[in-house]
Amino acid sequence: QVQLVESGGGLVQAGRSLRLSCTASGSFFSINGMGWHRQAPGKQRELVAFITNKLATSYADSVKGRFTISRDDAKNTMYLQMNSLKPEDTGVYFCRAGVVTGTEGLVYESDHWGQGTQVTVSS
């Protein structure tokens, strides 16, 4: 069974930085695309940043130039460096991964989500 665990959230003042981590554990062959999503109170979950297994990245307009997504496949870990944080960055941050597993000769990819980590930015 595959598990994703996020860490690094917390309470910070506007303008400061945080670094989130997401580590995958369990039995799997590889991880394809990975992403960070966030959900603010009363709002829908939105994609913040995405990274492919070829290290191509994309960002929501609201975080471009401030957030950087990266991954270390040797550690099965993805990161989100968040700089110049704003109160509107507040929310629960979830990691998501396309995990490749297989059984009895069949290989397939399935989506997995972490439990989320709270980020609160005070003004």
PDB file of C-alpha atoms in Angstrom, residues 32-97:
ATOM      1  CA  ASN A  32       5.194   9.922 -12.422  1.00  0.00           C
ATOM      2  CA  GLY A  33       3.784  13.443 -11.997  1.00  0.00           C
ATOM      3  CA  MET A  34       3.566  14.982  -8.543  1.00  0.00           C
ATOM      4  CA  GLY A  35       1.756  18.081  -7.419  1.00  0.00           C
ATOM      5  CA  TRP A  36       0.918  20.348  -4.532  1.00  0.00           C
ATOM      6  CA  HIS A  37      -2.695  21.406  -4.062  1.00  0.00           C
ATOM      7  CA  ARG A  38      -4.126  23.718  -1.453  1.00  0.00           C
ATOM      8  CA  GLN A  39      -7.551  24.331  -0.014  1.00  0.00           C
ATOM      9  CA  ALA A  40      -8.401  27.560   1.732  1.00  0.00           C
ATOM     10  CA  PRO A  41     -11.387  27.753   4.099  1.00  0.00           C
ATOM     11  CA  GLY A  42     -14.615  27.901   2.122  1.00  0.00           C
ATOM     12  CA  LYS A  43     -12.860  27.460  -1.208  1.00  0.00           C
ATOM     13  CA  GLN A  44     -12.283  24.626  -3.630  1.00  0.00           C
ATOM     14  CA  ARG A  45      -9.000  22.752  -3.702  1.00  0.00           C
ATOM     15  CA  GLU A  46      -6.654  24.219  -6.303  1.00  0.00           C
ATOM     16  CA  LEU A  47      -3.464  23.069  -7.963  1.00  0.00           C
ATOM     17  CA  VAL A  48      -0.517  25.186  -6.837  1.00  0.00           C
ATOM     18  CA  ALA A  49       2.453  23.517  -8.527  1.00  0.00           C
ATOM     19  CA  PHE A  50       3.207  20.412 -10.560  1.00  0.00           C
ATOM     20  CA  ILE A  51       6.373  18.537 -11.522  1.00  0.00           C
ATOM     21  CA  THR A  52       6.725  15.708 -14.017  1.00  0.00           C
ATOM     22  CA  ASN A  53       9.103  12.779 -13.770  1.00  0.00           C
ATOM     23  CA  LYS A  54      11.218  14.648 -16.342  1.00  0.00           C
ATOM     24  CA  LEU A  55      11.388  17.621 -13.934  1.00  0.00           C
ATOM     25  CA  ALA A  56       9.209  19.919 -16.028  1.00  0.00           C
ATOM     26  CA  THR A  57       7.339  22.290 -13.715  1.00  0.00           C
ATOM     27  CA  SER A  58       4.256  24.464 -13.824  1.00  0.00           C
ATOM     28  CA  TYR A  59       2.731  26.887 -11.323  1.00  0.00           C
ATOM     29  CA  ALA A  60      -0.493  28.666 -10.574  1.00  0.00           C
ATOM     30  CA  ASP A  61      -0.251  32.337 -11.526  1.00  0.00           C
ATOM     31  CA  SER A  62      -0.753  33.342  -7.898  1.00  0.00           C
ATOM     32  CA  VAL A  63       2.499  31.670  -6.787  1.00  0.00           C
ATOM     33  CA  LYS A  64       4.782  32.141  -9.796  1.00  0.00           C
ATOM     34  CA  GLY A  65       8.091  33.656  -8.798  1.00  0.00           C
ATOM     35  CA  ARG A  66       7.533  32.867  -5.109  1.00  0.00           C
ATOM     36  CA  PHE A  67       7.142  29.077  -4.924  1.00  0.00           C
ATOM     37  CA  THR A  68       9.496  26.414  -6.251  1.00  0.00           C
ATOM     38  CA  ILE A  69       8.591  22.748  -6.617  1.00  0.00           C
ATOM     39  CA  SER A  70      11.267  20.073  -6.744  1.00  0.00           C
ATOM     40  CA  ARG A  71      11.695  16.348  -6.180  1.00  0.00           C
ATOM     41  CA  ASP A  72      14.345  13.871  -5.113  1.00  0.00           C
ATOM     42  CA  ASP A  73      13.429  10.503  -6.557  1.00  0.00           C
ATOM     43  CA  ALA A  74      16.195   8.745  -4.623  1.00  0.00           C
ATOM     44  CA  LYS A  75      14.287   9.748  -1.479  1.00  0.00           C
ATOM     45  CA  ASN A  76      10.794   9.461  -2.993  1.00  0.00           C
ATOM     46  CA  THR A  77      10.260  13.001  -1.782  1.00  0.00           C
ATOM     47  CA  MET A  78       8.801  16.152  -3.281  1.00  0.00           C
ATOM     48  CA  TYR A  79       9.323  19.659  -1.927  1.00  0.00           C
ATOM     49  CA  LEU A  80       7.628  23.020  -2.133  1.00  0.00           C
ATOM     50  CA  GLN A  81       9.775  26.009  -1.213  1.00  0.00           C
ATOM     51  CA  MET A  82       7.447  28.884  -0.441  1.00  0.00           C
ATOM     52  CA  ASN A  83       8.961  32.357  -0.220  1.00  0.00           C
ATOM     53  CA  SER A  84       7.427  35.792   0.303  1.00  0.00           C
ATOM     54  CA  LEU A  85       4.340  34.189   1.802  1.00  0.00           C
ATOM     55  CA  LYS A  86       1.081  36.131   1.804  1.00  0.00           C
ATOM     56  CA  PRO A  87      -2.028  35.736   3.972  1.00  0.00           C
ATOM     57  CA  GLU A  88      -3.880  34.465   0.906  1.00  0.00           C
ATOM     58  CA  ASP A  89      -1.486  31.490   0.808  1.00  0.00           C
ATOM     59  CA  THR A  90      -3.166  30.199   3.954  1.00  0.00           C
ATOM     60  CA  GLY A  91      -4.754  26.787   3.616  1.00  0.00           C
ATOM     61  CA  VAL A  92      -4.251  23.063   3.881  1.00  0.00           C
ATOM     62  CA  TYR A  93      -1.594  21.873   1.450  1.00  0.00           C
ATOM     63  CA  PHE A  94      -1.977  18.403  -0.021  1.00  0.00           C
ATOM     64  CA  CYS A  95       0.497  16.452  -2.095  1.00  0.00           C
ATOM     65  CA  ARG A  96      -0.642  14.228  -4.909  1.00  0.00           C
ATOM     66  CA  ALA A  97       1.328  11.649  -6.848  1.00  0.00           C
TER      67      ALA A  97
END
